[in-house]
Coordinates of C-alpha atoms in Angstrom, one line a residue:
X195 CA -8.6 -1.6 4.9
X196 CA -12.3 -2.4 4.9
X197 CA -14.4 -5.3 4.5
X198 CA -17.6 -5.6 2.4
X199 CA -21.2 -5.9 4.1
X200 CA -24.1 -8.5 3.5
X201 CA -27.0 -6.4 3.3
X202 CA -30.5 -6.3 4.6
X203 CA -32.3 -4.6 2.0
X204 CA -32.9 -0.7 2.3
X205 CA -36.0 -1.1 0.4
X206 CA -38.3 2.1 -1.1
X207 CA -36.2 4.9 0.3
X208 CA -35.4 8.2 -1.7
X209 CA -32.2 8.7 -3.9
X210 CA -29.7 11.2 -3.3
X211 CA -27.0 10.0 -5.5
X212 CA -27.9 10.5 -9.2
X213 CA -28.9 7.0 -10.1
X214 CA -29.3 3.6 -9.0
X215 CA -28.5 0.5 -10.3
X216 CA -29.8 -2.8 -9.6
X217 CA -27.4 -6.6 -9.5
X218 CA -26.9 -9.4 -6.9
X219 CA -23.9 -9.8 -4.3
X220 CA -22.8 -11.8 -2.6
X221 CA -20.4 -13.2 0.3
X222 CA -18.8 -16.5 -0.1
X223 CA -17.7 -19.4 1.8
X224 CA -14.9 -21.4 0.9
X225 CA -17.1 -24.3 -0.3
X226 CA -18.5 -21.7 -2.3
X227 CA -22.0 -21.7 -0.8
X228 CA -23.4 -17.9 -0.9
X229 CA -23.7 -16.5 2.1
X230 CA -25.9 -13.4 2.0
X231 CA -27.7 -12.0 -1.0
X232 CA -27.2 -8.7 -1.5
X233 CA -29.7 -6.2 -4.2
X234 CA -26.8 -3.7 -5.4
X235 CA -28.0 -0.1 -5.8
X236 CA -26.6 3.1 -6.0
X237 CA -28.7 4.7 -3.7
X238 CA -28.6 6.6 -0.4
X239 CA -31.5 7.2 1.3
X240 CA -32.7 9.9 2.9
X241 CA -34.0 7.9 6.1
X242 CA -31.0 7.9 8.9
X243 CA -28.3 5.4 8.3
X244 CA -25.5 4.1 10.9
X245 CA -22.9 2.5 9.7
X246 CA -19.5 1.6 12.2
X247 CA -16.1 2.0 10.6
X248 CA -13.3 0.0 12.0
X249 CA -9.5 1.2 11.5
X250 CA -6.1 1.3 12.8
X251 CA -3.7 4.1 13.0
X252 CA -4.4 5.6 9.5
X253 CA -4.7 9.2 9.7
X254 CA -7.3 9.6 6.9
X255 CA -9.8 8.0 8.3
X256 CA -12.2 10.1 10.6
X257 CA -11.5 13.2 8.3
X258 CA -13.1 11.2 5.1
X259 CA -15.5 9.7 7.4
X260 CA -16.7 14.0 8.3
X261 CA -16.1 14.4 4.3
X262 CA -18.9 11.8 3.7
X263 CA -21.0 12.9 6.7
X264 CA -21.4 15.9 5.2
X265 CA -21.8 14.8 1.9
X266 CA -24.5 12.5 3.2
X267 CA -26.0 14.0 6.5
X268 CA -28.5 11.7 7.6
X269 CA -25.5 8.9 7.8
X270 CA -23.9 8.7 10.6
X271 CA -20.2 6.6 10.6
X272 CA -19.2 5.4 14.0
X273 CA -15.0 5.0 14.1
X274 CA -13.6 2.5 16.0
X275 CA -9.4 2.5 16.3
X276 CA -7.5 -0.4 17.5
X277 CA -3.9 0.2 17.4
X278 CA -2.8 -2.1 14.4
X279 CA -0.8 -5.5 16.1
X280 CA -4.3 -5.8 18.3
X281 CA -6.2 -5.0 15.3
X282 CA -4.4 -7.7 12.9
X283 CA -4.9 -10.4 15.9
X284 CA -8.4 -9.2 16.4
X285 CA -10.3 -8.1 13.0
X286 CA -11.6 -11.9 12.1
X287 CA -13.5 -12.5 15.6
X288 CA -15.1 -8.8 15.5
X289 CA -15.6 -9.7 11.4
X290 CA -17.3 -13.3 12.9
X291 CA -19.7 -11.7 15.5
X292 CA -23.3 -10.0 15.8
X293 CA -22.3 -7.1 16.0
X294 CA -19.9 -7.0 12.6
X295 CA -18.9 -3.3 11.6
X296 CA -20.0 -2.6 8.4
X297 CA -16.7 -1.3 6.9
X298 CA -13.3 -2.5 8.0
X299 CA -9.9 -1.3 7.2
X300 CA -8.5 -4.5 4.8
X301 CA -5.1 -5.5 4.5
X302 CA -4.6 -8.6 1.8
X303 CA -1.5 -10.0 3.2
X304 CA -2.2 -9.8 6.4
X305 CA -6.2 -10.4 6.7
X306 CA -6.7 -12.5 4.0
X307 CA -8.6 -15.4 5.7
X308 CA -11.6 -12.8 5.6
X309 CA -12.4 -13.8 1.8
X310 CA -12.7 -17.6 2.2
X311 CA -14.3 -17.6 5.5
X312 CA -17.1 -15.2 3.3
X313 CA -16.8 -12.5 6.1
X314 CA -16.2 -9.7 3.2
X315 CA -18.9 -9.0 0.3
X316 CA -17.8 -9.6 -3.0
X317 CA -17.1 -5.8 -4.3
X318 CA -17.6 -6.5 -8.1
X319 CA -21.0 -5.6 -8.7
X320 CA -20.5 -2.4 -6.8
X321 CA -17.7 -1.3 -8.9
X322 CA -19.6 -1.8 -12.0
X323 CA -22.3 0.1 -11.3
X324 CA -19.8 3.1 -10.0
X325 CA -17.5 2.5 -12.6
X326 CA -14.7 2.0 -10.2
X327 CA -12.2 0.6 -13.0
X328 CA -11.8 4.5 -14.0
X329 CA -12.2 5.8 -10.4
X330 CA -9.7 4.0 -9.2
X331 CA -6.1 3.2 -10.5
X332 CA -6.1 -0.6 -12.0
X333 CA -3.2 -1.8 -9.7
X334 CA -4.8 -0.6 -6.8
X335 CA -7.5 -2.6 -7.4
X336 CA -5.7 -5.4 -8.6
X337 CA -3.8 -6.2 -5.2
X338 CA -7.7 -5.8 -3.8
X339 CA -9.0 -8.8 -6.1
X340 CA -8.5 -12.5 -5.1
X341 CA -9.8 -15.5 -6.1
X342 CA -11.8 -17.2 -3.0
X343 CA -9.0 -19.2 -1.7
X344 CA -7.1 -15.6 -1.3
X345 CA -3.8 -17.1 -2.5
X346 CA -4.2 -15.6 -5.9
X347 CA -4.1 -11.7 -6.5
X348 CA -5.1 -10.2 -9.3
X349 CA -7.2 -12.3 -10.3
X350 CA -11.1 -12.9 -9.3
X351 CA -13.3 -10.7 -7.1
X352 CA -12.5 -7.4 -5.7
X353 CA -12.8 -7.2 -1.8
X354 CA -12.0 -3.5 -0.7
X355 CA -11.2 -0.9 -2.4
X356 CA -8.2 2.4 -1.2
X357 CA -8.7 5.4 0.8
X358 CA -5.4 6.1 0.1
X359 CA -1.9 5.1 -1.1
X360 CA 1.8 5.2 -0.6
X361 CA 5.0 5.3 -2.7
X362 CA 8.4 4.4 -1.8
X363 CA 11.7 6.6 -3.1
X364 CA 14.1 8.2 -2.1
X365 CA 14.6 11.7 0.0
X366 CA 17.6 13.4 0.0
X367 CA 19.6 16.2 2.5
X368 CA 19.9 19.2 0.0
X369 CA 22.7 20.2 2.2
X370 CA 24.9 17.6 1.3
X371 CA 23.5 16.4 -2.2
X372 CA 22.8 19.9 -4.8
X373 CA 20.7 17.7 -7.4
X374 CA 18.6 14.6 -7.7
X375 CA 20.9 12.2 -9.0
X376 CA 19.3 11.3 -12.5
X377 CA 20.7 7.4 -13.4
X378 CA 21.9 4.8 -10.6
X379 CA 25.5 5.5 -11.5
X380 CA 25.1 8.9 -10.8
X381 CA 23.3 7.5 -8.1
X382 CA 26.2 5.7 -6.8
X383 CA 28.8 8.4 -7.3
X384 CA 26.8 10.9 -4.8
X385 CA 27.1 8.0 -2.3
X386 CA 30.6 8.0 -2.3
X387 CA 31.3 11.2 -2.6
X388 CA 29.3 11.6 0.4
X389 CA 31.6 8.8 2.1
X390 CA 34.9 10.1 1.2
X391 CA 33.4 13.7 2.7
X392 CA 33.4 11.5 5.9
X393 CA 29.8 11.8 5.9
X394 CA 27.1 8.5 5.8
X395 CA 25.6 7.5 2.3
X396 CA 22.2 6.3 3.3
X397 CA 20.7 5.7 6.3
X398 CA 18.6 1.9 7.0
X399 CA 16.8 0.6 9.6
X400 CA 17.3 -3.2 8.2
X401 CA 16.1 -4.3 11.8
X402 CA 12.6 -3.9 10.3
X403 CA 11.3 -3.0 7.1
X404 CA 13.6 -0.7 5.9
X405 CA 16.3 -3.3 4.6
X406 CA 13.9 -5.0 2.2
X407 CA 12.1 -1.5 1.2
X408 CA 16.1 -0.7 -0.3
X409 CA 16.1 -4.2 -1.9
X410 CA 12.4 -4.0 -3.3
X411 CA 13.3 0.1 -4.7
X412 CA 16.4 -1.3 -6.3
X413 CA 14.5 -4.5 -7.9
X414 CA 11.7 -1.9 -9.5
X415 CA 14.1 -0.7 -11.5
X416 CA 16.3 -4.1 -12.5
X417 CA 13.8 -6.1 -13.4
X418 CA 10.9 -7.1 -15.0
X419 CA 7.5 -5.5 -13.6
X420 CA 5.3 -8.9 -14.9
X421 CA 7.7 -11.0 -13.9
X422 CA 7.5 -9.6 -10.1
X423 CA 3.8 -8.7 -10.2
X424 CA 3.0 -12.4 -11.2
X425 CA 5.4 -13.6 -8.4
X426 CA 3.6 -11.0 -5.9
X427 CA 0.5 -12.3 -7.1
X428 CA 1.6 -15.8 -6.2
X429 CA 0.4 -17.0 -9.8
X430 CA 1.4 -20.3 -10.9
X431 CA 5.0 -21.0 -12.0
X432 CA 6.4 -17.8 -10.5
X433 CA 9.8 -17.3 -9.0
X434 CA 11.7 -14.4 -7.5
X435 CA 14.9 -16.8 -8.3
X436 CA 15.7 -14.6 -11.4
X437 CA 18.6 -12.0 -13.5
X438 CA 16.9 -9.3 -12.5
X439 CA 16.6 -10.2 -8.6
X440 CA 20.3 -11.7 -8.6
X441 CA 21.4 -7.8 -9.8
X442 CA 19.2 -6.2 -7.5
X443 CA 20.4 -8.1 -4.8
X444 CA 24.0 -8.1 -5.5
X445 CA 23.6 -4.2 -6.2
X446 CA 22.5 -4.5 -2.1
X447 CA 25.6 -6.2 -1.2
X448 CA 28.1 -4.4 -3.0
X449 CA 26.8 -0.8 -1.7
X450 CA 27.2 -2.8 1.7
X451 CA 30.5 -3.8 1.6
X452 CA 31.5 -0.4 -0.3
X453 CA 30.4 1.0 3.2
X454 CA 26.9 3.1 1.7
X455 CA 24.6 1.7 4.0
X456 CA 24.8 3.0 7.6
X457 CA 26.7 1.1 10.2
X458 CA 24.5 -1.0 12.7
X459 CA 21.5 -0.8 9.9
X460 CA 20.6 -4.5 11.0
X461 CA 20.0 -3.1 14.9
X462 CA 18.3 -0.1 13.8
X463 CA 14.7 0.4 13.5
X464 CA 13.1 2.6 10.7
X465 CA 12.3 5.8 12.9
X466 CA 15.8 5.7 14.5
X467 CA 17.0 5.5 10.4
X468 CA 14.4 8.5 9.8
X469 CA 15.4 10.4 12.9
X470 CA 19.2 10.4 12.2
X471 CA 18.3 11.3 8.2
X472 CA 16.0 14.4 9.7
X473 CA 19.0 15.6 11.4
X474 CA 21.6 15.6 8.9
X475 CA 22.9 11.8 9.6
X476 CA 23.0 11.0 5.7
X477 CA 23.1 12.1 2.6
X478 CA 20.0 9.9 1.4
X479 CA 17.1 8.1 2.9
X480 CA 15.1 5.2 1.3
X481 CA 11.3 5.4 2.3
X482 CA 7.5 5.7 1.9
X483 CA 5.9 9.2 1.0
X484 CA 4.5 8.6 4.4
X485 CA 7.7 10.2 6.6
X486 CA 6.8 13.5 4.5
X487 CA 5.1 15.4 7.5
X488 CA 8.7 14.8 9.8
X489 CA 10.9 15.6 7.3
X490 CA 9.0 18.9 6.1
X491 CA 8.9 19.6 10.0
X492 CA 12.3 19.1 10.6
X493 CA 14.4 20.0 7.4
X494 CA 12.2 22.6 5.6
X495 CA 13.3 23.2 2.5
X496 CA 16.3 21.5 2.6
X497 CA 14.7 18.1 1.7
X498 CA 13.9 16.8 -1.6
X499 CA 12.3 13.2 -3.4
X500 CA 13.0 11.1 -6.0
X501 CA 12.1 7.4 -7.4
X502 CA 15.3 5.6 -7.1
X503 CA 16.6 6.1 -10.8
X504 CA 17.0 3.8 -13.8
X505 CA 20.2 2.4 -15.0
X506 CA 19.5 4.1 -18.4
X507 CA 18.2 7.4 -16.9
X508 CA 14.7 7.4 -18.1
X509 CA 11.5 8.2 -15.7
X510 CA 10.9 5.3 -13.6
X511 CA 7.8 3.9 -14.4
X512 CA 7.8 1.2 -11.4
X513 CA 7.4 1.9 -7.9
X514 CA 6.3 0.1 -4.5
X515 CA 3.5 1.0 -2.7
X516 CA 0.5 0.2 -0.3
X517 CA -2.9 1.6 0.5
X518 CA -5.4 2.2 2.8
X519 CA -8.2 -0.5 2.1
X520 CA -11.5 -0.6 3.3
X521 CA -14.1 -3.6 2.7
X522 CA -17.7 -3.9 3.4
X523 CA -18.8 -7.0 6.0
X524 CA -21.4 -9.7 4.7
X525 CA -23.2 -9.1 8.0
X526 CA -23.9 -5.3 7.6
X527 CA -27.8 -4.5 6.9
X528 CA -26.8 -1.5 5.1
X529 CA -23.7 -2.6 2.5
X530 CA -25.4 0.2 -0.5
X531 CA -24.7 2.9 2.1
X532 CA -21.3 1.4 3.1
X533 CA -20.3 1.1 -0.6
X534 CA -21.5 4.7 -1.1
X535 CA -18.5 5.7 1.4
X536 CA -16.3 3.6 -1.1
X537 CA -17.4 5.4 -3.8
X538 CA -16.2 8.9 -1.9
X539 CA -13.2 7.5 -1.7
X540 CA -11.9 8.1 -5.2
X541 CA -13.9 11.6 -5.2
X542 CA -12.0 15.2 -5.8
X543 CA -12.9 16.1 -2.3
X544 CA -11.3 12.9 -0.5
X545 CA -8.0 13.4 -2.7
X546 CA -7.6 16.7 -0.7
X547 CA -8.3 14.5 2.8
X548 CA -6.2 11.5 1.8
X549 CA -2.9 14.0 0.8
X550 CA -3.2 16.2 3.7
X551 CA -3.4 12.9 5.7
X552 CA 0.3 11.8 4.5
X553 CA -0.6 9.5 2.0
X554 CA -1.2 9.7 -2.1
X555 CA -4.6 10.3 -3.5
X556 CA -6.7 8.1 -5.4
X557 CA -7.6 10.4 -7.4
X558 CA -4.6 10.8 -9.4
X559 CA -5.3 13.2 -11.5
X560 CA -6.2 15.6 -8.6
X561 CA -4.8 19.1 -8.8
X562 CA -3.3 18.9 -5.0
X563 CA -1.4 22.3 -5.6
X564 CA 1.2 21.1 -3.5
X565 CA 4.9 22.6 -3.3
X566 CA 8.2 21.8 -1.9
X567 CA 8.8 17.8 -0.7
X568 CA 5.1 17.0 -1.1
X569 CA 5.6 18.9 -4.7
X570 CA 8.5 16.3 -5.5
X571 CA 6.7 13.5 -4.3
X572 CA 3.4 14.4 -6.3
X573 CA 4.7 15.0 -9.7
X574 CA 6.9 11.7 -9.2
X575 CA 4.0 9.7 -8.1
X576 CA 1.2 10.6 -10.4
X577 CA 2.6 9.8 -14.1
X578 CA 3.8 6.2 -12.4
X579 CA 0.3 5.4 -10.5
X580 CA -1.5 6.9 -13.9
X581 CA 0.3 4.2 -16.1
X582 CA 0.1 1.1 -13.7
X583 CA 3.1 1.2 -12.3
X584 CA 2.8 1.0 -8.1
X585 CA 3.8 -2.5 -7.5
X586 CA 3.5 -4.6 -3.6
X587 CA 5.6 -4.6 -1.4
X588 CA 7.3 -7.9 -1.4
X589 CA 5.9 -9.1 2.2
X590 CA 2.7 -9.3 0.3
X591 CA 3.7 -12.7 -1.7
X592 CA 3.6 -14.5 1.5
X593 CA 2.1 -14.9 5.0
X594 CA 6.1 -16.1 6.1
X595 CA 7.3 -13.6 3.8
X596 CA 8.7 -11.1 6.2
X597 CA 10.2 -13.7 8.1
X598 CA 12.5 -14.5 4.9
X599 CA 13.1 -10.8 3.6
X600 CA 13.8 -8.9 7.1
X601 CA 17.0 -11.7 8.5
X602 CA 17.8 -12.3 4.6
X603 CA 19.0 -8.8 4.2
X604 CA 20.4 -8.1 8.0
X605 CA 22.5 -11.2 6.3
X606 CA 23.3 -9.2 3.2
X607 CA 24.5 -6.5 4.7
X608 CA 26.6 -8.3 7.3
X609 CA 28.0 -10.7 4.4
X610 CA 26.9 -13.6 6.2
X611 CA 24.1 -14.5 3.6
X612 CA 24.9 -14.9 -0.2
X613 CA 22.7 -13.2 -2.6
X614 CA 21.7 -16.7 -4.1
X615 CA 20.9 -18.0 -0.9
X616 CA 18.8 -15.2 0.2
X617 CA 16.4 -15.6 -3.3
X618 CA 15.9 -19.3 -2.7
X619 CA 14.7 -18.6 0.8
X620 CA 12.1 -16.1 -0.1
X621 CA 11.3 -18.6 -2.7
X622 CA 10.6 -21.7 -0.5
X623 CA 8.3 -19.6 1.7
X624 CA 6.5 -18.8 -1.7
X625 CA 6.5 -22.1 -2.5
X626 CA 5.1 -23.2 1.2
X627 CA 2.4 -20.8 0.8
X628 CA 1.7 -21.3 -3.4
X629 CA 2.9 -24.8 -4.2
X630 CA 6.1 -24.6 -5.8

């Protein structure tokens, strides 16, 4: 997640990208004075450049950092890594000092303040003259783009753009389940045909994220992608106290009780849920394209990947997922240079760095040649990303948010918390943070 730079000019130096283009940005404060001034370009110049990168534990990043490097020689990208609780805490003092790094990893939810505080450029005039709209996926960029009081996504300017993205489905033991069940019923039926072979249907670890991740895959395919992007979004009017979430969450409740979800699941933590799946503990395993690398490691072939299927049994065309941000700071001198390593980001040679890094390329049309589980997770991820269908997580709609969504499903599962209760919950903390 990076932040955008404000820019002391780099004035009369040589091109090495094919053009340059010319336009104003510029950082803003929430009383909307502007900040810095920034002459958009193109350009790299040929003069030596340092630029310092600041990141958390996303593999990615130093390997498209050398991928730029040597696109770009006479730049020279200094990493710093701060494990990510210490980097969350930290990232608005280092983006408030002298000595600012010039791109910073960028998460929305969680770094939000950045925007009206004007600590990030504005990103729009950069992606116009890159053409980013067609680099980029548009929901990628559209979880990116705020208005300035960072409530509203979606909307407004973009911030940061991805160096790489996620996808949430579902893997399954090949051992235990032949074929890739094709509707939720079917679905369903391999559950409990796994639980009446004495075996466990799906592991959790509802003591973190994975709880909500099962609730969020089930509501993709329930309801109504507007309807959740706009509540996401936080957009005026918008409620997750709908149909559509009232089946997704009874659906939770009822594989609960019908004894699919994995006993203890509210005291276990994902990689204890990932750990038992790698070693034969269940039949399925709901997660992120990022627990690829341990399952290929410790299954082989015997692994496999789907989206979690429609009632009906067509293709999903709606799935969660994140990315890897990065946003230029108002205080760097070079921001043209920074957005330049933006730019690389949606480039052929990046997709190749950002998938053998665990995550999804931006570049979604990128032939990755991949086989096996990465195979299953590539062809299942591209048609979705290409027609705007990778949706938040739904921790994103509020700052409080996982404080509603991780106890609301522990009481789910338990039977302790009804599904009507646990929607008007996650709604009052939207309406704390929005304004109901």
């Amino acid at each position: 997640m990076t932040r955008p730079a404000r820019r002391a000019a780099v004035a009369a130096l040589s091109v090495t990208t094919a053009f340059a283009l010319t336009a104003c940005a510029g950082a803003s404060s929430s009383g909307g004075s502007t900040a810095t001034k920034v002459n958009v370009s193109t350009t790299v110049p040929n003069d030596p450049v340092t630029l310092t990168l600041a990141y958390t534990n996303d593999p990615p990043t130093k390997a498209l950092i050398d991928g730029f490097t040597k696109k770009h020689p006479n730049v020279t990208v200094k990493p710093q890594m701060t494990p990510f609780n210490d980097y969350i805490k930290s990232i608005k003092l280092a983006m408030s000092s002298d000595s600012a790094p010039d791109i910073a990893q960028y998460n929305p939810g969680a770094m939000n303040s950045l925007v009206p505080a004007g600590l990030i450029l504005d990103l729009s005039p950069w992606s116009k003259a890159y053409g980013w709209t067609t680099k980029f996926p548009p929901a990628s960029l559209e979880v990116l783009s705020s208005d300035k009081s960072a409530k509203q996504f979606g909307t407004g300017s973009l911030y940061a753009v991805p160096g790489g993205l996620s996808v949430l489905g579902v893997f399954y033991n090949k051992k235990i389940v032949k074929q890739a069940p094709k509707t939720l019923a079917e679905f369903e039926a391999a559950m409990q045909k796994a639980k009446d072979a004495g075996q466990t249907p799906l592991s959790n670890g509802a003591l973190q994220v994975g709880g909500f991740h099962l609730w969020n895959a089930l509501l993709n395919v329930t309801g109504d992608v507007n309807d959740y992007r706009s509540w996401v979004y936080g957009k005026p009017g918008a409620t997750i106290v709908n149909p559509a979430a009232s089946k997704a969450t009874q659906t939770l409740t009822d594989w609960a009780k019908k004894g699919y979800i994995s006993a203890g699941a509210s005291a276990t933590a994902d990689a204890d849920a990932l750990a038992s799946f790698a070693k034969g503990g269940s039949a399925f395993l709901i997660t992120g394209n990022w627990a690829a690398s341990t399952l290929e490691t410790e299954m082989k072939d015997d692994v496999g990947f789907f989206l979690m299927p429609t009632p009906s049994g067509e293709p999903a065309k709606v799935a969660s997922g994140a990315s890897v941000a990065y946003a230029i700071s108002s205080k760097s001198k070079n921001p043209n240079v920074a957005a330049a390593f933006l730019d690389y980001l949606s480039s052929p040679e990046a997709a190749k760095i950002e998938f053998d890094g665990g995550f999804m390329p931006v570049d979604t049309k990128a032939d990755l040649g991949a086989t096996g589980l990465r195979g299953d997770i590539a062809g299942v991820f591209a048609p979705v990303a290409q027609g705007n269908g990778i949706v938040p997580f739904p921790d994103f709609a509020s700052p409080g948010m996982i404080d509603k969504l991780t106890p609301g499903i522990q009481g789910l599962i338990s039977d302790k918390m009804t599904p009507d209760a646990f929607l008007k919950s996650l709604q009052e903390s939207w309406d704390a943070h929005h304004g109901s």
